[in-house]
Coordinates of C-alpha atoms and ligand atoms in Angstrom, one line a residue:
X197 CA -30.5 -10.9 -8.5
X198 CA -31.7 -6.9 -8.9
X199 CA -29.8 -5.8 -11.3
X200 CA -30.4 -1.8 -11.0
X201 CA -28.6 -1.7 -7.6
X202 CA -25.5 -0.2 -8.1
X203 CA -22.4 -1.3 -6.8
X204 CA -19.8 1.1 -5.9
X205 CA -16.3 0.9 -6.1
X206 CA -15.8 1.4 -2.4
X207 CA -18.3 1.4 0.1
X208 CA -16.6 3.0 3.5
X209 CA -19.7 4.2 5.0
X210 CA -21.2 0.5 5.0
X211 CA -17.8 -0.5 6.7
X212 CA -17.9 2.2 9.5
X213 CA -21.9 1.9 10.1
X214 CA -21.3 -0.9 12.6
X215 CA -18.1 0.8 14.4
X216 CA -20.3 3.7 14.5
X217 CA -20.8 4.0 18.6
X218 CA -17.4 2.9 19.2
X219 CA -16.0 5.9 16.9
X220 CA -17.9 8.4 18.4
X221 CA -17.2 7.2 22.2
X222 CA -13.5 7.6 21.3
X223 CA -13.9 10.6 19.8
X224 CA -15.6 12.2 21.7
X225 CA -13.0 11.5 24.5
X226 CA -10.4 12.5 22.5
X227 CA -12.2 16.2 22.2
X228 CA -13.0 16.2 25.7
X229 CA -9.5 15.6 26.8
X230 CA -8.2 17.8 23.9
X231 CA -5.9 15.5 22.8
X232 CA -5.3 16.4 19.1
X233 CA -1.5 15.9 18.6
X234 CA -0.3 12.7 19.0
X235 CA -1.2 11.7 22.8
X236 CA -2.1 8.5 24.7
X237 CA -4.5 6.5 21.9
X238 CA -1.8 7.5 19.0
X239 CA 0.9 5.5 21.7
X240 CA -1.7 2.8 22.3
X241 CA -2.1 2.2 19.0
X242 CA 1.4 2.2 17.7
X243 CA 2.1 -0.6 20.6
X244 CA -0.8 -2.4 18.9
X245 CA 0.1 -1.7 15.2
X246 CA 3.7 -3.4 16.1
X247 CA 1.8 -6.1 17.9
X248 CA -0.3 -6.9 14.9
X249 CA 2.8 -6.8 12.5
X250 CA 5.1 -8.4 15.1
X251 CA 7.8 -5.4 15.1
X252 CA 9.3 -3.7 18.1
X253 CA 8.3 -0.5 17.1
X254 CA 5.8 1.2 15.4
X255 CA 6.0 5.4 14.7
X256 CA 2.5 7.1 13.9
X257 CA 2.6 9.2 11.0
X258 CA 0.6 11.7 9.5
X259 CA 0.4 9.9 6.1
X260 CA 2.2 6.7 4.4
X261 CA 3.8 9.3 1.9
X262 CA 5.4 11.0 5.3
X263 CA 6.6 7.5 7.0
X264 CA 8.3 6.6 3.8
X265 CA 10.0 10.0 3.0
X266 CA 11.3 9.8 7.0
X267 CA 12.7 6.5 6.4
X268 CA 14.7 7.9 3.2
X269 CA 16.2 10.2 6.3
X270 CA 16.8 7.6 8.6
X271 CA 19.2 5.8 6.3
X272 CA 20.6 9.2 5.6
X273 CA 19.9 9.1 1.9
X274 CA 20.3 12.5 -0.4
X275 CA 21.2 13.9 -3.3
X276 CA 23.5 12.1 -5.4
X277 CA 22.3 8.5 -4.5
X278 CA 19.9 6.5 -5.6
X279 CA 17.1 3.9 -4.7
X280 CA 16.3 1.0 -6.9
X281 CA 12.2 0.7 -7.0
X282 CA 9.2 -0.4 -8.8
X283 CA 7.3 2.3 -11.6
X284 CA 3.7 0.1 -10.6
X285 CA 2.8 1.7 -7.8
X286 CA 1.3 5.1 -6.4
X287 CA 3.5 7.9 -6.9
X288 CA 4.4 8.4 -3.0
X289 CA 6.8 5.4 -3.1
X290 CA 8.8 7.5 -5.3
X291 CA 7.9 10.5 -3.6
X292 CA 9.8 9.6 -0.6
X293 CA 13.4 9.3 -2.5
X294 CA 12.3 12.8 -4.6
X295 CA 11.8 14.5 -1.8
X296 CA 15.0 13.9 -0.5
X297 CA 16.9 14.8 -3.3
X298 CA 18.0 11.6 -4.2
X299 CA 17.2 9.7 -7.9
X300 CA 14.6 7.0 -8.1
X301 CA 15.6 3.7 -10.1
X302 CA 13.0 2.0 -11.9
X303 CA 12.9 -1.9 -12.8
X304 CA 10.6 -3.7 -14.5
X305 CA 7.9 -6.5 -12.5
X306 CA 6.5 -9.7 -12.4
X307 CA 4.2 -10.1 -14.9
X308 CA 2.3 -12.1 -13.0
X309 CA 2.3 -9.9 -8.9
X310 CA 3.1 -7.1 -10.8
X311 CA 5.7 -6.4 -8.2
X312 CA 9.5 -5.7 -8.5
X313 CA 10.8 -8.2 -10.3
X314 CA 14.0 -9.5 -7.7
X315 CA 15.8 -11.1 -11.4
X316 CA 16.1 -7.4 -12.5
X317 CA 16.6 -5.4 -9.6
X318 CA 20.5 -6.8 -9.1
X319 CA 22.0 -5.2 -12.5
X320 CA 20.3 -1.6 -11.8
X321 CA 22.8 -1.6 -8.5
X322 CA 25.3 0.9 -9.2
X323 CA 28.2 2.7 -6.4
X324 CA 25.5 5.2 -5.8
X325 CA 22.6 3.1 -4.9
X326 CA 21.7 3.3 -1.5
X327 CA 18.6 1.2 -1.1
X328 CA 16.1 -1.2 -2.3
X329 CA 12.4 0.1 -1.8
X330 CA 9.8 -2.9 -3.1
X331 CA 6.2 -2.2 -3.2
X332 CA 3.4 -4.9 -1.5
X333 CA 1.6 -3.8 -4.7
X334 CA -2.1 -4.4 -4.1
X335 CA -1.8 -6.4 -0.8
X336 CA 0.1 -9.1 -2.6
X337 CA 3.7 -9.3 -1.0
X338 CA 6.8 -9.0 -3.3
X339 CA 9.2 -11.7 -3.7
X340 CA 11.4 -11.1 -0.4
X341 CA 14.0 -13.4 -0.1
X342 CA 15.7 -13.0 -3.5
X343 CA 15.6 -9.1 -2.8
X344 CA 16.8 -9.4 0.7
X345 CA 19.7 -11.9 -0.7
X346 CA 20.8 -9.2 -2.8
X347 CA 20.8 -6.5 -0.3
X348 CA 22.8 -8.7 1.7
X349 CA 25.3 -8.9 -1.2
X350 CA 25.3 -5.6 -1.8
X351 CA 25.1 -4.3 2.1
X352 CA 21.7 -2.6 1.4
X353 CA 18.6 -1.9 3.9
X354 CA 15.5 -2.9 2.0
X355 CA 12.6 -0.5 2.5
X356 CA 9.2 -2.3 2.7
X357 CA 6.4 -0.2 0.9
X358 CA 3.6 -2.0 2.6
X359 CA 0.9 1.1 2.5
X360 CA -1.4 -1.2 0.5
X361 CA -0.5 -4.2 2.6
X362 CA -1.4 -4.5 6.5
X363 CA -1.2 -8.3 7.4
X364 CA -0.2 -9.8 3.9
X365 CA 2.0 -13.0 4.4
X366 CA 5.5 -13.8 2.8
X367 CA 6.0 -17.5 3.6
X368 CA 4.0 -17.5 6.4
X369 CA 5.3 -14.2 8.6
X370 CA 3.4 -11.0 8.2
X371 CA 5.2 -8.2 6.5
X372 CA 6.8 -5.0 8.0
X373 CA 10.3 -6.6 9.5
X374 CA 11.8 -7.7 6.4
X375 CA 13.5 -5.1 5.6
X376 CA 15.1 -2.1 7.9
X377 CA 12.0 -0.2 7.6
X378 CA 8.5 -0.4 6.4
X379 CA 6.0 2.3 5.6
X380 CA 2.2 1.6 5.9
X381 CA -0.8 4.0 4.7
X382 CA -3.7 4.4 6.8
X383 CA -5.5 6.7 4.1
X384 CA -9.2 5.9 4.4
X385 CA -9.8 3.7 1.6
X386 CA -7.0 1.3 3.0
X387 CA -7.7 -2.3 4.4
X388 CA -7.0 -0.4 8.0
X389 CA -7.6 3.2 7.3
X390 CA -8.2 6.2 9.4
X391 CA -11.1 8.8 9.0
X392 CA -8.7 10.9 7.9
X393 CA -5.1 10.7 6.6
X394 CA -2.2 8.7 8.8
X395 CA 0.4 5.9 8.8
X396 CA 3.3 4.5 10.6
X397 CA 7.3 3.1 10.6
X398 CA 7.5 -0.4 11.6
X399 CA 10.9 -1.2 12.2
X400 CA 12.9 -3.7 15.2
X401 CA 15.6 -1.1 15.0
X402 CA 15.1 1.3 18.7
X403 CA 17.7 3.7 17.0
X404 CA 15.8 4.3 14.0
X405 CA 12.4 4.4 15.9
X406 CA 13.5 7.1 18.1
X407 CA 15.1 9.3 15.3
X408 CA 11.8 8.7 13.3
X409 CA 9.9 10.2 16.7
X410 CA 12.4 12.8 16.4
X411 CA 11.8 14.1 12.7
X412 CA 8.1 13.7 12.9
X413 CA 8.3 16.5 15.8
X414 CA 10.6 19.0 13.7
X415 CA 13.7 17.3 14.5
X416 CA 13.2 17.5 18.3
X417 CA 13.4 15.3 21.7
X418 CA 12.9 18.2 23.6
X419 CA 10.4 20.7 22.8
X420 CA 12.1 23.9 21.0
X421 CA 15.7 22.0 20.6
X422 CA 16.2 21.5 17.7
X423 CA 19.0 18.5 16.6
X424 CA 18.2 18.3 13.3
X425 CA 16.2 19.4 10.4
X426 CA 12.7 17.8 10.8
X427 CA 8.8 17.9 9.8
X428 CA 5.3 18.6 11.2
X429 CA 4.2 14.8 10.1
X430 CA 2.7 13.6 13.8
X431 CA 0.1 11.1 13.9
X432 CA -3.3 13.1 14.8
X433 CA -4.7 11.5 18.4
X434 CA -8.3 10.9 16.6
X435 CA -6.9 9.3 14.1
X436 CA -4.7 7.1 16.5
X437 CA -8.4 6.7 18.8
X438 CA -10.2 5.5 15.7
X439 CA -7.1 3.0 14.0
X440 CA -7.3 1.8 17.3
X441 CA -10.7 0.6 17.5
X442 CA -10.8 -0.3 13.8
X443 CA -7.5 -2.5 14.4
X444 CA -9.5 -5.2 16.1
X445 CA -11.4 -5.8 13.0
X446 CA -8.6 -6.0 10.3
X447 CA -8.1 -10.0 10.4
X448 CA -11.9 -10.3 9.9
X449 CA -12.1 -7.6 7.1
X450 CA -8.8 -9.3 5.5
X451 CA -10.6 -12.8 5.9
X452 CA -14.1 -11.1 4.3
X453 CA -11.3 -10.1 1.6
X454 CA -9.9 -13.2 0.9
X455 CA -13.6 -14.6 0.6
X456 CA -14.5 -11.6 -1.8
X457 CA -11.5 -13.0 -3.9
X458 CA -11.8 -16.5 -4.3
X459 CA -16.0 -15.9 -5.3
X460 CA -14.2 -13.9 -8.3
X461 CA -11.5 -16.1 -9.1
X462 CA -14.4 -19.5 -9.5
X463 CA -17.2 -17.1 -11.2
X464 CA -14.6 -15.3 -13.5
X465 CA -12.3 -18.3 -14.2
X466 CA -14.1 -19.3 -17.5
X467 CA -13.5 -15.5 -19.1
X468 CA -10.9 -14.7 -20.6
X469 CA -9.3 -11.8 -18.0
X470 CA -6.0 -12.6 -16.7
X471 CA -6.8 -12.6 -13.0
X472 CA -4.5 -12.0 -9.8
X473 CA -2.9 -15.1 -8.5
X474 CA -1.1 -15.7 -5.5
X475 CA 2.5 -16.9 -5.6
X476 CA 3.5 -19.8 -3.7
X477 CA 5.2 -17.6 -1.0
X478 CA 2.6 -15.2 -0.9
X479 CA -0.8 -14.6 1.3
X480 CA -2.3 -11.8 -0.1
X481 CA -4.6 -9.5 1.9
X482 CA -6.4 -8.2 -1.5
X483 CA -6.5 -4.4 -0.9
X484 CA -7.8 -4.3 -4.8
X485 CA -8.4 -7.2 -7.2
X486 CA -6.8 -6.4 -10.1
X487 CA -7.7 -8.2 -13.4
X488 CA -5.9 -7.4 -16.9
X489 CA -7.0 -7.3 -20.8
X490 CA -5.8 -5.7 -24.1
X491 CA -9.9 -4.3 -24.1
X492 CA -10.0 -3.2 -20.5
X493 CA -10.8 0.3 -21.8
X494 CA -13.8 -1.1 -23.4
X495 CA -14.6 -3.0 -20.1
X496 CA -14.6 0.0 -17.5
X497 CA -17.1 1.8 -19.5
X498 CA -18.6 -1.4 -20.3
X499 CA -19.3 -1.7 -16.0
X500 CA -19.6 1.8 -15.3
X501 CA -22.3 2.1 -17.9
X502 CA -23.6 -1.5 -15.3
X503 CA -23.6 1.0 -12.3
X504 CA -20.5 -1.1 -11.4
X505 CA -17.6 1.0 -10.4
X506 CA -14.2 0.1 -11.0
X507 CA -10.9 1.8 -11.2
X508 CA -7.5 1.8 -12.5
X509 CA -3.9 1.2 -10.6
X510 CA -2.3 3.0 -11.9
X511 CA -3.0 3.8 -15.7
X512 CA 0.6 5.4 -16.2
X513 CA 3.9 3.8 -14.7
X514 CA 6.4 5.9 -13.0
X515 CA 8.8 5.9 -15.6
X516 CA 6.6 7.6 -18.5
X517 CA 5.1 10.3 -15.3
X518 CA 5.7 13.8 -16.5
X519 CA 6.8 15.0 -12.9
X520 CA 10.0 12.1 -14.3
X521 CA 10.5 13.4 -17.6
X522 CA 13.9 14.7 -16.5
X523 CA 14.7 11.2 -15.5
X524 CA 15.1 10.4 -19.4
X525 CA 13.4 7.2 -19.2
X526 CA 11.3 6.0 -22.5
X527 CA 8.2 4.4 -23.4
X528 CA 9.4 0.7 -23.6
X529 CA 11.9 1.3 -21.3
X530 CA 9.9 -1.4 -18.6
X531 CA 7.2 -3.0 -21.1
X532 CA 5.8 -5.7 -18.2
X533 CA 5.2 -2.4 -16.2
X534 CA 3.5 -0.9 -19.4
X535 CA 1.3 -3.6 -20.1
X536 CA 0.1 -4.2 -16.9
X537 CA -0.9 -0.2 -16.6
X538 CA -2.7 -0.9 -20.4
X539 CA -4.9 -3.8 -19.1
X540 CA -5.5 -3.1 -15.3
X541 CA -8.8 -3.1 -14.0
X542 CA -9.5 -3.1 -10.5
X543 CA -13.0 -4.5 -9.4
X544 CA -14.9 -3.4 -6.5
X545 CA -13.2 -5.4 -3.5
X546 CA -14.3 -4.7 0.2
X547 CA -15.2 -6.7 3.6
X548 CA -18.5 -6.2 3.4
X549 CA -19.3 -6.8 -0.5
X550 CA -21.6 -9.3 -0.6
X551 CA -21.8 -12.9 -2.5
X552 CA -24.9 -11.4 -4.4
X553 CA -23.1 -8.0 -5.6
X554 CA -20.2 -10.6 -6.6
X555 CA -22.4 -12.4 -8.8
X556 CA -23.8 -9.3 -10.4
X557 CA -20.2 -7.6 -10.5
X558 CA -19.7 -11.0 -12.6
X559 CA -22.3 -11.5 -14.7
X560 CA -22.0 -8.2 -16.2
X561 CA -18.4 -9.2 -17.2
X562 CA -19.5 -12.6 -18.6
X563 CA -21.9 -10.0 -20.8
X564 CA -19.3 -8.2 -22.3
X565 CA -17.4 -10.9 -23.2
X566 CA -20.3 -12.9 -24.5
Ligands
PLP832 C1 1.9 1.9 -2.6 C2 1.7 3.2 -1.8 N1 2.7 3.9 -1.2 C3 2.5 5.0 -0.5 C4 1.3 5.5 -0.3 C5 1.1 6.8 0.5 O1 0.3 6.7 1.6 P1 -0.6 8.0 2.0 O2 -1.7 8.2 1.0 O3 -1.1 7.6 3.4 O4 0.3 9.2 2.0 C6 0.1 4.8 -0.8 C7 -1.2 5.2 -0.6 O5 -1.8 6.1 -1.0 C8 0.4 3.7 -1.6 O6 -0.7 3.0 -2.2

């Protein structure tokens, strides 16, 4: 094994060197036919996307953080209501029920997904709240039914956060039509990403899909009529021409994941890391690998000083965020959420990461702890 080759945290240019003549053929017919906003591939590949994720409809986006604030819209949410959600994730989850004006609702997680624990998320219901919003936190699906069972009790739409989470199982179905809505992220470093930012509203609802066209096109059906107050958010038509071709790779690159996965879970079983399981219900599509310990400070540099990169998601929950201060929540306040931000480490995870680079990323662990 050499071990002076550095291993980099994510390695996109090794994942788009074999696309590369496929890219450029589309893009260059997108520039010849000057076909920049939305336009025929961005429809192509949102009849695809909802193939892939068995949905009706899918609405291109020009980011996750955009199809996730327009689905706060869609179920007419604003100020004076609330959404009950999860404080591990990336701040756009809770960026979409900021931005429109309505109050995010932390509850703690599952120690063990780290997603939104469905036990708690029941007694933070109040007359105000208006929705459930769980995260697919780090391609691992949340617990569904129990949520879904409670928004049923409590006539709620649940809002899947599936940004991190394109194909991921929950008993056997792929996620996106659980809920009323789901949002996915096709940010580069994303299990389908674009070469540039994007992402999409899955949904079976025709009503919602249409609106969603609607407000990603500043509120309009037809051009300079304007029914209601909307956004520049449309899906870029090189972006739609490269997800497109990239699509038709993602169950390879999510099998290549899987494999990535299980090589760490038999080389790193004998240390003493807490590392990601899946649930029972649950088939994860392993967007990061994500192992815990009380020294995990001590382990980063530990790997960086390796030439191993590694990351953290997400070293501060929610709830403790300045830009939340004036939520007046405290430190303690969600203490499996707190713990888990303490001890996460997320090791280099990607398609084409090879069985040698897993051993090294390994060894070098198996050295700290020795
Ligand atoms: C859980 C989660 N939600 C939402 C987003 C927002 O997606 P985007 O970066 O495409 O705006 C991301 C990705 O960055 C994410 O990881």
């Amino acid at each position: 094994m050499n071990t002076s080759i550095a291993i980099p945290y994510l390695d996109l240019a090794a994942q788009l060197r074999p696309l590369r003549d496929e890219l450029n053929a589309v893009i260059t017919r997108t520039v010849d036919n000057c076909t920049f906003c939305l336009g025929p591939d961005v429809a192509q590949f949102e009849r695809d996307f909802a193939g892939y994720c068995h949905a009706k409809y899918a609405v291109g986006f020009n980011s996750g953080t955009s199809a996730l604030h327009v689905a706060m819209r869609l179920l007419d949410i604003g100020p004076g209501d609330e959404v009950v959600t999860t404080p591990m994730t990336f701040v756009a989850t809770s960026w979409a029920i900021s931005y429109v004006g309505a109050r995010p609702v932390f509850v703690d997680i599952d120690d063990q997904t780290c997603t939104l624990d469905p036990k708690l998320a029941e007694r933070a219901i109040t007359p105000r709240t208006r929705a459930i919003m769980p995260v697919h936190l780090y391609g691992h699906p949340c617990d569904l039914d129990p949520l879904l069972e409670i928004c049923r009790r409590h006539k709620l739409p649940l809002v899947e956060d599936a940004a991190q989470a394109h194909g991921a199982k929950y008993r056997g179905k792929v996620v996106g039509t659980f809920g009323a809505l789901a949002g996915f992220s096709f940010y580069p470093g994303k299990n389908l990403g674009a070469c540039g930012e994007g992402g999409a509203l899955v949904t079976n609802n025709e009503a919602y899909a249409a609106r969603a066209r609607s407000f990603r096109e500043h509120g309009s059906t037809q051009r300079y009529y304007h029914d209601e107050i909307g956004y520049n958010y449309r899906m870029e038509g090189l972006q739609g021409a490269v997800l497109g071709v990239k699509l038709k790779s993602l169950d390879q690159w999510t099998q290549a994941r899987r494999r990535v996965a299980r090589r760490y879970h038999e080389l790193l079983a004998d240390t003493p890391l807490q590392l990601p399981r899946e649930a029972d219900y649950a088939e994860s599509v392993y967007h990061l690998y994500v192992v815990r310990h009380p020294r995990r400070d001590e382990l980063k540099r530990h790997l960086e000083a390796d030439k191993i990169g590694c990351a953290l998601h997400y070293p501060v929950p929610l709830h403790l965020q300045k830009c939340y201060a004036s939520l007046g929540y405290q430190a303690g306040d969600f203490p499996v959420a707190e713990k888990a931000a303490r001890e996460c480490l997320s090791l280099p995870i990607y398609p084409e990461l090879t069985d040698e680079q897993v051993g090294r990323v390994a060894a070098a662990i198996h050295d700290f702890f020795k």
